[in-house]
Amino acid sequence: MIFNDINKNLAYMKTTLNKILDRIADVFSVFDFSFIISGMAAFIMIYTFLSFSYREALLLIDSNNSWIFIIFIIYILGLIMFALGRYIRQEVFGQKKSKYQLFKKYGFSSESDEEIDILFSQYWNNLRSDSNEKSYDYYNRLWVMTAVYEGLAGSVILAFILIILCFCTIVNSCGWLPGILLMIGIFLLICLLVSILFREAKKNAETIIIDLIARNRH
């Protein structure tokens, strides 16, 4: 009898602990590491730029107990870089259309874009309500990697903007012709990096769409 009570108490404690851990995981899932990665990259670029051009602006960052402020700035920068990268990938490069093209390719040719968006949201809801947590983790990991690539692409674009702002300094240091050639080389490198990052982001995004269509085929 005593052992049964102990087992019941242990099972109850285990269930309660799992619920608490799930709540904590939900809280920390908001602070997605994909935003931290792109935010850290953007912060390093901005810090380097300010250290060369506007050292006075670094006094706030270099002050005591500024680490909380830095973490906040890094997360905000990560959100901005993600939004910038996603907007350029989907709107400027036109990759947002690939979702509708894939749906129409796999049997939804009569649905409008708005109906496809609703259907895609329903697929995610079905996935969240699925008892198989590994499936949701798999698709969530693909989404996170998509966000990582988009955020890093936004950070690369930010780096090029900061380099343009330093154009006069580069020209004064290298000379007009070497400076211009250097800027052209940097521009080509930026284009290459952004195209690679957007290609990987598109690949992960399309994998999610195709797999979700296959899972919800019925």
Coordinates of N, CA and C in Angstrom, one line a residue:
M1 N 0.8 -1.2 0.0 CA 0.0 0.0 0.0 C 0.9 1.3 0.0
I2 N 1.9 1.2 0.9 CA 2.8 2.4 0.9 C 3.5 2.5 -0.4
F3 N 4.0 1.4 -1.0 CA 4.7 1.5 -2.2 C 3.8 2.0 -3.3
N4 N 2.5 1.7 -3.3 CA 1.6 2.2 -4.3 C 1.4 3.7 -4.2
D5 N 1.3 4.2 -3.0 CA 1.2 5.6 -2.8 C 2.5 6.3 -3.2
I6 N 3.6 5.7 -2.9 CA 4.9 6.3 -3.4 C 5.0 6.4 -4.9
N7 N 4.6 5.3 -5.6 CA 4.6 5.3 -7.0 C 3.7 6.3 -7.6
K8 N 2.5 6.5 -7.0 CA 1.5 7.5 -7.5 C 2.1 8.9 -7.3
N9 N 2.7 9.1 -6.2 CA 3.3 10.4 -5.9 C 4.4 10.7 -6.9
L10 N 5.3 9.7 -7.2 CA 6.4 9.9 -8.1 C 5.8 10.1 -9.5
A11 N 4.8 9.4 -9.9 CA 4.2 9.6 -11.2 C 3.6 11.0 -11.3
Y12 N 2.9 11.4 -10.3 CA 2.3 12.8 -10.3 C 3.4 13.8 -10.4
M13 N 4.5 13.6 -9.6 CA 5.6 14.6 -9.7 C 6.3 14.6 -11.0
K14 N 6.4 13.4 -11.6 CA 7.0 13.3 -13.0 C 6.1 14.1 -14.0
T15 N 4.8 13.9 -13.9 CA 3.9 14.5 -14.8 C 3.9 16.1 -14.7
T16 N 4.0 16.5 -13.4 CA 4.0 17.9 -13.1 C 5.3 18.5 -13.6
L17 N 6.4 17.8 -13.4 CA 7.7 18.3 -13.9 C 7.8 18.4 -15.4
N18 N 7.2 17.4 -16.1 CA 7.2 17.4 -17.5 C 6.4 18.6 -18.0
K19 N 5.3 18.9 -17.4 CA 4.5 20.1 -17.8 C 5.2 21.4 -17.6
I20 N 6.0 21.5 -16.4 CA 6.8 22.7 -16.2 C 7.9 22.8 -17.2
L21 N 8.5 21.7 -17.6 CA 9.6 21.7 -18.6 C 9.0 22.1 -19.9
D22 N 7.8 21.6 -20.2 CA 7.2 22.0 -21.5 C 6.9 23.5 -21.6
R23 N 6.4 24.0 -20.4 CA 6.2 25.5 -20.4 C 7.4 26.3 -20.6
I24 N 8.5 25.8 -19.9 CA 9.8 26.5 -20.1 C 10.3 26.4 -21.5
A25 N 10.1 25.3 -22.1 CA 10.6 25.1 -23.5 C 9.8 26.0 -24.4
D26 N 8.5 26.2 -24.1 CA 7.6 27.1 -25.0 C 8.1 28.5 -24.8
V27 N 8.5 28.9 -23.6 CA 9.0 30.2 -23.4 C 10.3 30.5 -24.1
F28 N 11.2 29.6 -24.0 CA 12.5 29.7 -24.7 C 12.4 29.5 -26.2
S29 N 11.4 28.9 -26.7 CA 11.2 28.7 -28.1 C 11.0 30.0 -28.8
V30 N 10.4 31.0 -28.0 CA 10.2 32.3 -28.6 C 11.6 33.0 -28.9
F31 N 12.6 32.7 -28.1 CA 13.9 33.3 -28.3 C 14.7 32.3 -29.1
D32 N 14.2 32.1 -30.4 CA 14.8 31.2 -31.3 C 16.2 31.5 -31.6
F33 N 17.0 30.4 -31.6 CA 18.5 30.6 -31.7 C 18.8 31.1 -33.1
S34 N 17.8 30.9 -34.1 CA 18.1 31.5 -35.4 C 18.2 33.0 -35.4
F35 N 17.4 33.6 -34.6 CA 17.4 35.1 -34.4 C 18.7 35.5 -33.7
I36 N 19.1 34.7 -32.8 CA 20.4 35.0 -32.0 C 21.6 35.0 -33.0
I37 N 21.6 34.0 -33.9 CA 22.7 33.9 -34.8 C 22.8 35.1 -35.7
S38 N 21.8 35.4 -36.4 CA 21.8 36.5 -37.3 C 21.9 37.8 -36.5
G39 N 21.3 37.9 -35.3 CA 21.5 39.1 -34.5 C 22.9 39.3 -34.0
M40 N 23.6 38.2 -33.7 CA 25.0 38.3 -33.3 C 25.9 38.8 -34.4
A41 N 25.6 38.2 -35.6 CA 26.4 38.6 -36.8 C 26.2 40.1 -37.1
A42 N 24.9 40.5 -37.0 CA 24.7 42.0 -37.3 C 25.3 42.9 -36.2
F43 N 25.2 42.4 -35.0 CA 25.8 43.2 -33.9 C 27.3 43.4 -34.1
I44 N 28.0 42.3 -34.4 CA 29.5 42.3 -34.6 C 29.8 43.3 -35.8
M45 N 29.0 43.2 -36.8 CA 29.3 44.1 -38.0 C 29.1 45.6 -37.6
I46 N 28.0 45.9 -36.9 CA 27.7 47.3 -36.4 C 28.7 47.7 -35.4
Y47 N 29.1 46.9 -34.5 CA 30.1 47.2 -33.5 C 31.5 47.5 -34.2
T48 N 31.8 46.7 -35.2 CA 33.1 47.0 -35.9 C 33.0 48.3 -36.7
F49 N 31.9 48.6 -37.3 CA 31.7 49.8 -38.0 C 31.8 51.0 -37.1
L50 N 31.1 50.9 -36.0 CA 31.2 52.1 -35.0 C 32.5 52.3 -34.4
S51 N 33.3 51.1 -34.2 CA 34.6 51.3 -33.6 C 35.6 52.0 -34.6
F52 N 35.3 52.0 -35.9 CA 36.1 52.7 -36.8 C 35.6 54.2 -37.0
S53 N 34.3 54.4 -37.0 CA 33.8 55.7 -37.4 C 33.2 56.5 -36.3
Y54 N 32.5 55.8 -35.3 CA 31.8 56.6 -34.3 C 32.0 55.9 -32.9
R55 N 33.2 56.1 -32.4 CA 33.6 55.4 -31.2 C 32.8 55.9 -30.0
E56 N 32.3 57.2 -30.1 CA 31.5 57.7 -29.0 C 30.2 56.9 -28.8
A57 N 29.7 56.4 -29.9 CA 28.5 55.6 -29.7 C 28.7 54.3 -29.0
L58 N 29.9 53.9 -28.8 CA 30.2 52.6 -28.1 C 30.2 52.8 -26.6
L59 N 30.2 54.0 -26.1 CA 30.2 54.2 -24.7 C 29.1 53.6 -23.9
L60 N 27.9 53.6 -24.6 CA 26.8 52.9 -23.9 C 26.9 51.4 -23.9
I61 N 27.5 50.8 -24.9 CA 27.7 49.4 -25.0 C 28.8 49.0 -24.0
D62 N 29.8 49.8 -24.0 CA 31.0 49.4 -23.1 C 30.8 49.8 -21.7
S63 N 29.7 50.3 -21.3 CA 29.5 50.7 -19.9 C 29.3 49.5 -19.0
N64 N 29.3 49.6 -17.7 CA 29.1 48.5 -16.8 C 27.6 48.0 -16.9
N65 N 27.5 46.7 -16.7 CA 26.2 46.0 -16.7 C 25.4 46.3 -18.0
S66 N 26.2 46.3 -19.1 CA 25.5 46.5 -20.4 C 25.2 45.2 -21.1
W67 N 25.5 44.1 -20.4 CA 25.3 42.8 -21.1 C 23.8 42.5 -21.4
I68 N 22.9 43.0 -20.4 CA 21.5 42.8 -20.7 C 21.0 43.6 -21.9
F69 N 21.5 44.9 -22.0 CA 21.2 45.7 -23.1 C 21.7 45.1 -24.4
I70 N 22.9 44.5 -24.4 CA 23.5 43.9 -25.6 C 22.6 42.7 -26.0
I71 N 22.2 41.8 -25.1 CA 21.4 40.7 -25.4 C 20.1 41.1 -26.1
F72 N 19.5 42.2 -25.5 CA 18.2 42.7 -26.1 C 18.5 43.2 -27.5
I73 N 19.5 44.0 -27.7 CA 19.9 44.5 -29.0 C 20.1 43.4 -30.0
I74 N 20.8 42.4 -29.6 CA 21.1 41.3 -30.5 C 19.9 40.6 -30.9
Y75 N 18.9 40.4 -30.0 CA 17.7 39.7 -30.4 C 16.8 40.6 -31.3
I76 N 16.8 41.9 -31.0 CA 16.0 42.8 -31.9 C 16.7 42.8 -33.3
L77 N 18.0 42.9 -33.3 CA 18.7 42.8 -34.6 C 18.4 41.5 -35.4
G78 N 18.3 40.4 -34.6 CA 18.1 39.2 -35.3 C 16.7 39.1 -35.9
L79 N 15.7 39.7 -35.2 CA 14.3 39.8 -35.8 C 14.3 40.7 -37.0
I80 N 15.1 41.8 -37.0 CA 15.1 42.7 -38.1 C 15.8 42.0 -39.3
M81 N 16.9 41.3 -39.1 CA 17.7 40.7 -40.1 C 16.8 39.5 -40.8
F82 N 16.1 38.8 -39.9 CA 15.2 37.8 -40.4 C 14.1 38.3 -41.3
A83 N 13.5 39.4 -40.8 CA 12.4 40.1 -41.6 C 13.0 40.6 -42.9
L84 N 14.2 41.2 -42.9 CA 14.8 41.7 -44.1 C 15.1 40.6 -45.1
G85 N 15.7 39.6 -44.6 CA 16.1 38.4 -45.4 C 14.9 37.8 -46.0
R86 N 13.8 37.5 -45.2 CA 12.6 36.9 -45.7 C 11.9 37.7 -46.8
Y87 N 11.8 39.1 -46.5 CA 11.2 39.9 -47.5 C 11.9 39.9 -48.8
I88 N 13.2 40.0 -48.8 CA 14.0 40.1 -50.0 C 13.9 38.7 -50.8
R89 N 13.9 37.6 -50.0 CA 13.9 36.3 -50.7 C 12.5 36.1 -51.3
Q90 N 11.4 36.4 -50.6 CA 10.1 36.1 -51.0 C 9.6 37.2 -52.0
E91 N 9.8 38.4 -51.7 CA 9.2 39.5 -52.5 C 10.1 39.9 -53.7
V92 N 11.4 40.2 -53.4 CA 12.3 40.7 -54.4 C 12.7 39.6 -55.3
F93 N 13.1 38.4 -54.8 CA 13.5 37.3 -55.6 C 12.3 36.5 -56.1
G94 N 11.1 36.8 -55.6 CA 9.9 36.1 -56.0 C 9.7 34.7 -55.6
Q95 N 10.4 34.3 -54.5 CA 10.4 32.9 -54.1 C 9.1 32.5 -53.3
K96 N 8.4 33.5 -52.9 CA 7.1 33.2 -52.2 C 6.1 32.5 -53.1
K97 N 6.3 32.7 -54.4 CA 5.4 32.1 -55.4 C 5.6 30.6 -55.4
S98 N 6.7 30.1 -55.0 CA 7.0 28.7 -55.1 C 6.1 27.8 -54.2
K99 N 5.6 28.4 -53.1 CA 4.6 27.7 -52.3 C 3.3 27.4 -53.1
Y100 N 2.8 28.4 -53.7 CA 1.6 28.3 -54.5 C 1.8 27.4 -55.7
Q101 N 3.0 27.5 -56.3 CA 3.3 26.6 -57.5 C 3.4 25.2 -57.1
L102 N 3.9 24.9 -55.9 CA 4.0 23.5 -55.4 C 2.6 22.9 -55.1
F103 N 1.8 23.7 -54.5 CA 0.4 23.3 -54.2 C -0.3 23.0 -55.5
K104 N -0.2 23.9 -56.4 CA -0.9 23.7 -57.7 C -0.3 22.5 -58.4
K105 N 1.0 22.2 -58.3 CA 1.6 21.1 -59.0 C 1.1 19.8 -58.4
Y106 N 0.8 19.8 -57.1 CA 0.5 18.5 -56.4 C -1.0 18.4 -56.2
G107 N -1.9 19.0 -57.1 CA -3.3 18.7 -57.0 C -4.2 19.8 -56.5
F108 N -3.7 21.0 -56.3 CA -4.6 22.1 -55.8 C -4.6 23.2 -56.8
S109 N -4.8 22.9 -58.0 CA -4.8 23.9 -59.1 C -6.0 24.8 -59.1
S110 N -7.1 24.4 -58.5 CA -8.3 25.2 -58.5 C -8.4 26.2 -57.3
E111 N -7.5 26.0 -56.3 CA -7.6 26.8 -55.1 C -6.8 28.2 -55.4
S112 N -7.4 29.2 -54.8 CA -6.7 30.5 -54.9 C -5.5 30.6 -53.9
D113 N -4.7 31.6 -54.0 CA -3.6 31.8 -53.1 C -4.0 31.9 -51.7
E114 N -5.1 32.6 -51.4 CA -5.6 32.8 -50.1 C -6.1 31.4 -49.5
E115 N -6.7 30.6 -50.3 CA -7.1 29.3 -49.9 C -5.9 28.4 -49.6
I116 N -4.9 28.5 -50.4 CA -3.7 27.7 -50.1 C -3.0 28.2 -48.8
D117 N -3.0 29.5 -48.5 CA -2.5 29.9 -47.3 C -3.2 29.3 -46.1
I118 N -4.6 29.3 -46.2 CA -5.4 28.8 -45.1 C -5.1 27.3 -45.0
L119 N -5.0 26.6 -46.1 CA -4.8 25.1 -46.1 C -3.4 24.8 -45.5
F120 N -2.4 25.6 -45.8 CA -1.1 25.5 -45.3 C -1.0 25.7 -43.8
S121 N -1.8 26.7 -43.3 CA -1.9 26.9 -41.9 C -2.6 25.7 -41.2
Q122 N -3.6 25.1 -41.8 CA -4.3 24.0 -41.3 C -3.3 22.8 -41.2
Y123 N -2.5 22.6 -42.1 CA -1.5 21.5 -42.1 C -0.6 21.7 -40.9
W124 N -0.1 22.9 -40.6 CA 0.7 23.1 -39.4 C -0.1 22.8 -38.1
N125 N -1.4 23.2 -38.1 CA -2.2 22.9 -36.9 C -2.4 21.4 -36.7
N126 N -2.6 20.7 -37.8 CA -2.6 19.2 -37.8 C -1.4 18.6 -37.2
L127 N -0.3 19.2 -37.6 CA 1.0 18.7 -37.2 C 1.2 18.9 -35.7
R128 N 0.8 20.1 -35.2 CA 0.9 20.4 -33.8 C 0.1 19.5 -32.9
S129 N -1.1 19.1 -33.4 CA -2.0 18.2 -32.7 C -1.6 16.8 -32.8
D130 N -0.7 16.5 -33.7 CA -0.2 15.1 -33.8 C 0.5 14.6 -32.6
S131 N 0.2 13.3 -32.2 CA 0.8 12.8 -31.0 C 2.3 12.5 -31.2
N132 N 2.8 12.4 -32.4 CA 4.2 12.1 -32.7 C 5.0 13.4 -32.6
E133 N 5.6 13.7 -31.5 CA 6.4 14.9 -31.3 C 7.6 15.0 -32.2
K134 N 8.1 13.9 -32.6 CA 9.3 13.9 -33.5 C 9.0 14.5 -34.8
S135 N 7.8 14.3 -35.3 CA 7.4 14.8 -36.6 C 7.4 16.4 -36.5
Y136 N 6.8 16.9 -35.5 CA 6.8 18.3 -35.3 C 8.2 18.9 -35.1
D137 N 9.0 18.2 -34.4 CA 10.4 18.7 -34.2 C 11.2 18.7 -35.5
Y138 N 10.9 17.7 -36.4 CA 11.6 17.7 -37.7 C 11.2 18.9 -38.5
Y139 N 9.9 19.2 -38.6 CA 9.5 20.3 -39.4 C 9.9 21.6 -38.8
N140 N 9.9 21.7 -37.5 CA 10.3 22.9 -36.8 C 11.8 23.2 -37.0
R141 N 12.5 22.1 -37.0 CA 14.0 22.3 -37.3 C 14.2 22.8 -38.7
L142 N 13.4 22.3 -39.7 CA 13.6 22.8 -41.1 C 13.2 24.3 -41.1
W143 N 12.1 24.7 -40.4 CA 11.7 26.1 -40.4 C 12.8 27.0 -39.7
V144 N 13.4 26.4 -38.6 CA 14.5 27.2 -38.0 C 15.7 27.4 -38.9
M145 N 16.0 26.4 -39.6 CA 17.2 26.5 -40.6 C 16.8 27.5 -41.7
T146 N 15.6 27.5 -42.1 CA 15.2 28.5 -43.1 C 15.3 29.9 -42.6
A147 N 14.9 30.1 -41.3 CA 15.1 31.4 -40.7 C 16.5 31.8 -40.5
V148 N 17.4 30.8 -40.2 CA 18.8 31.0 -40.0 C 19.4 31.6 -41.3
Y149 N 19.1 30.9 -42.4 CA 19.7 31.3 -43.7 C 19.1 32.7 -44.1
E150 N 17.9 32.9 -43.9 CA 17.3 34.2 -44.2 C 17.9 35.3 -43.4
G151 N 18.1 35.1 -42.1 CA 18.6 36.1 -41.2 C 20.1 36.3 -41.5
L152 N 20.8 35.3 -41.9 CA 22.2 35.5 -42.3 C 22.3 36.3 -43.6
A153 N 21.4 36.0 -44.5 CA 21.4 36.8 -45.7 C 21.1 38.3 -45.5
G154 N 20.2 38.5 -44.5 CA 20.0 39.9 -44.1 C 21.2 40.6 -43.5
S155 N 22.0 39.8 -42.7 CA 23.2 40.3 -42.1 C 24.3 40.6 -43.1
V156 N 24.3 39.7 -44.2 CA 25.3 40.0 -45.2 C 24.9 41.2 -46.0
I157 N 23.7 41.5 -46.3 CA 23.2 42.7 -46.9 C 23.6 43.9 -46.1
L158 N 23.3 43.8 -44.8 CA 23.7 44.9 -43.8 C 25.2 45.2 -43.9
A159 N 26.0 44.1 -44.0 CA 27.5 44.3 -44.1 C 27.8 45.1 -45.3
F160 N 27.2 44.8 -46.4 CA 27.5 45.6 -47.6 C 27.1 47.0 -47.5
I161 N 25.9 47.3 -46.9 CA 25.5 48.7 -46.6 C 26.5 49.4 -45.8
L162 N 27.0 48.8 -44.7 CA 28.0 49.4 -43.9 C 29.3 49.6 -44.6
I163 N 29.7 48.7 -45.5 CA 30.9 48.9 -46.3 C 30.8 50.1 -47.3
I164 N 29.6 50.2 -47.8 CA 29.3 51.4 -48.7 C 29.5 52.7 -47.9
L165 N 29.0 52.7 -46.7 CA 29.2 53.9 -45.8 C 30.7 54.2 -45.5
C166 N 31.5 53.2 -45.6 CA 32.9 53.4 -45.4 C 33.7 53.5 -46.7
F167 N 33.0 53.8 -47.8 CA 33.6 53.9 -49.1 C 34.7 54.9 -49.1
C168 N 34.4 56.1 -48.6 CA 35.4 57.2 -48.6 C 36.7 56.8 -47.8
T169 N 36.5 56.1 -46.7 CA 37.7 55.7 -45.9 C 38.5 54.6 -46.7
I170 N 37.8 53.7 -47.4 CA 38.5 52.7 -48.2 C 39.2 53.3 -49.4
V171 N 38.6 54.3 -50.0 CA 39.3 55.0 -51.2 C 40.5 55.8 -50.7
N172 N 40.4 56.5 -49.6 CA 41.5 57.2 -49.0 C 42.7 56.3 -48.6
S173 N 42.3 55.1 -48.2 CA 43.4 54.2 -47.8 C 44.0 53.4 -48.9
C174 N 43.2 53.1 -49.9 CA 43.7 52.3 -51.1 C 44.0 53.0 -52.3
G175 N 43.3 54.2 -52.5 CA 43.3 54.9 -53.8 C 42.1 54.6 -54.5
W176 N 41.8 55.5 -55.5 CA 40.5 55.4 -56.2 C 40.3 54.0 -57.0
L177 N 41.3 53.7 -57.8 CA 41.1 52.5 -58.6 C 41.1 51.2 -57.8
P178 N 42.1 51.0 -56.9 CA 42.1 49.8 -56.0 C 40.8 49.8 -55.1
G179 N 40.4 51.0 -54.7 CA 39.2 51.0 -53.8 C 37.9 50.6 -54.6
I180 N 37.8 51.1 -55.8 CA 36.6 50.7 -56.6 C 36.7 49.2 -57.0
L181 N 37.9 48.8 -57.3 CA 38.0 47.3 -57.6 C 37.7 46.5 -56.4
L182 N 38.1 46.9 -55.2 CA 37.8 46.2 -54.0 C 36.3 46.2 -53.8
M183 N 35.6 47.3 -54.0 CA 34.2 47.4 -53.8 C 33.4 46.5 -54.8
I184 N 33.9 46.4 -56.0 CA 33.3 45.5 -57.0 C 33.5 44.1 -56.5
G185 N 34.7 43.7 -56.0 CA 34.9 42.4 -55.6 C 34.0 42.0 -54.4
I186 N 33.9 43.0 -53.4 CA 33.0 42.8 -52.3 C 31.5 42.6 -52.7
F187 N 31.1 43.4 -53.7 CA 29.7 43.3 -54.2 C 29.5 41.9 -54.8
L188 N 30.4 41.4 -55.6 CA 30.3 40.1 -56.2 C 30.2 39.0 -55.1
L189 N 31.1 39.2 -54.1 CA 31.1 38.2 -53.0 C 29.8 38.2 -52.3
I190 N 29.3 39.4 -52.0 CA 28.0 39.5 -51.3 C 26.9 38.9 -52.1
C191 N 26.8 39.1 -53.4 CA 25.8 38.5 -54.3 C 25.9 37.0 -54.3
L192 N 27.1 36.4 -54.2 CA 27.3 35.0 -54.2 C 26.8 34.4 -52.9
L193 N 27.2 35.1 -51.8 CA 26.8 34.6 -50.5 C 25.2 34.7 -50.3
V194 N 24.6 35.8 -50.7 CA 23.2 35.9 -50.6 C 22.5 34.9 -51.4
S195 N 22.9 34.6 -52.7 CA 22.3 33.6 -53.5 C 22.4 32.2 -52.9
I196 N 23.5 31.9 -52.3 CA 23.7 30.6 -51.7 C 22.7 30.5 -50.5
L197 N 22.7 31.5 -49.6 CA 21.8 31.4 -48.5 C 20.4 31.4 -48.8
F198 N 20.0 32.1 -49.8 CA 18.6 32.1 -50.3 C 18.2 30.8 -50.9
R199 N 19.2 30.2 -51.6 CA 18.9 28.8 -52.2 C 18.7 27.8 -51.2
E200 N 19.5 27.8 -50.1 CA 19.3 26.9 -49.0 C 18.0 27.1 -48.3
A201 N 17.7 28.4 -48.1 CA 16.4 28.7 -47.4 C 15.2 28.2 -48.2
K202 N 15.3 28.4 -49.5 CA 14.2 28.0 -50.4 C 14.1 26.4 -50.4
K203 N 15.2 25.8 -50.4 CA 15.2 24.3 -50.3 C 14.6 23.8 -49.1
N204 N 14.9 24.3 -47.9 CA 14.2 23.9 -46.7 C 12.7 24.2 -46.7
A205 N 12.4 25.4 -47.2 CA 11.0 25.9 -47.2 C 10.2 24.9 -48.1
E206 N 10.7 24.6 -49.2 CA 10.0 23.7 -50.2 C 9.9 22.3 -49.6
T207 N 10.9 21.9 -48.9 CA 10.8 20.5 -48.3 C 9.7 20.4 -47.3
I208 N 9.5 21.5 -46.5 CA 8.4 21.6 -45.6 C 7.1 21.5 -46.3
I209 N 6.9 22.2 -47.4 CA 5.7 22.3 -48.1 C 5.3 20.9 -48.7
I210 N 6.3 20.3 -49.4 CA 6.1 19.0 -50.1 C 5.8 18.0 -49.0
D211 N 6.5 17.9 -47.9 CA 6.3 16.9 -46.9 C 4.9 17.1 -46.3
L212 N 4.5 18.3 -46.0 CA 3.2 18.5 -45.4 C 2.1 18.2 -46.3
I213 N 2.2 18.4 -47.6 CA 1.2 18.0 -48.6 C 1.1 16.5 -48.6
A214 N 2.2 15.8 -48.5 CA 2.2 14.3 -48.6 C 1.6 13.8 -47.3
R215 N 1.8 14.4 -46.1 CA 1.3 13.9 -44.9 C -0.2 14.1 -44.8
N216 N -0.7 15.2 -45.5 CA -2.2 15.5 -45.4 C -2.9 15.2 -46.7
R217 N -2.4 14.2 -47.4 CA -2.9 13.9 -48.8 C -4.3 13.5 -48.7
H218 N -4.8 12.9 -47.6 CA -6.2 12.4 -47.5 C -7.1 13.6 -47.3

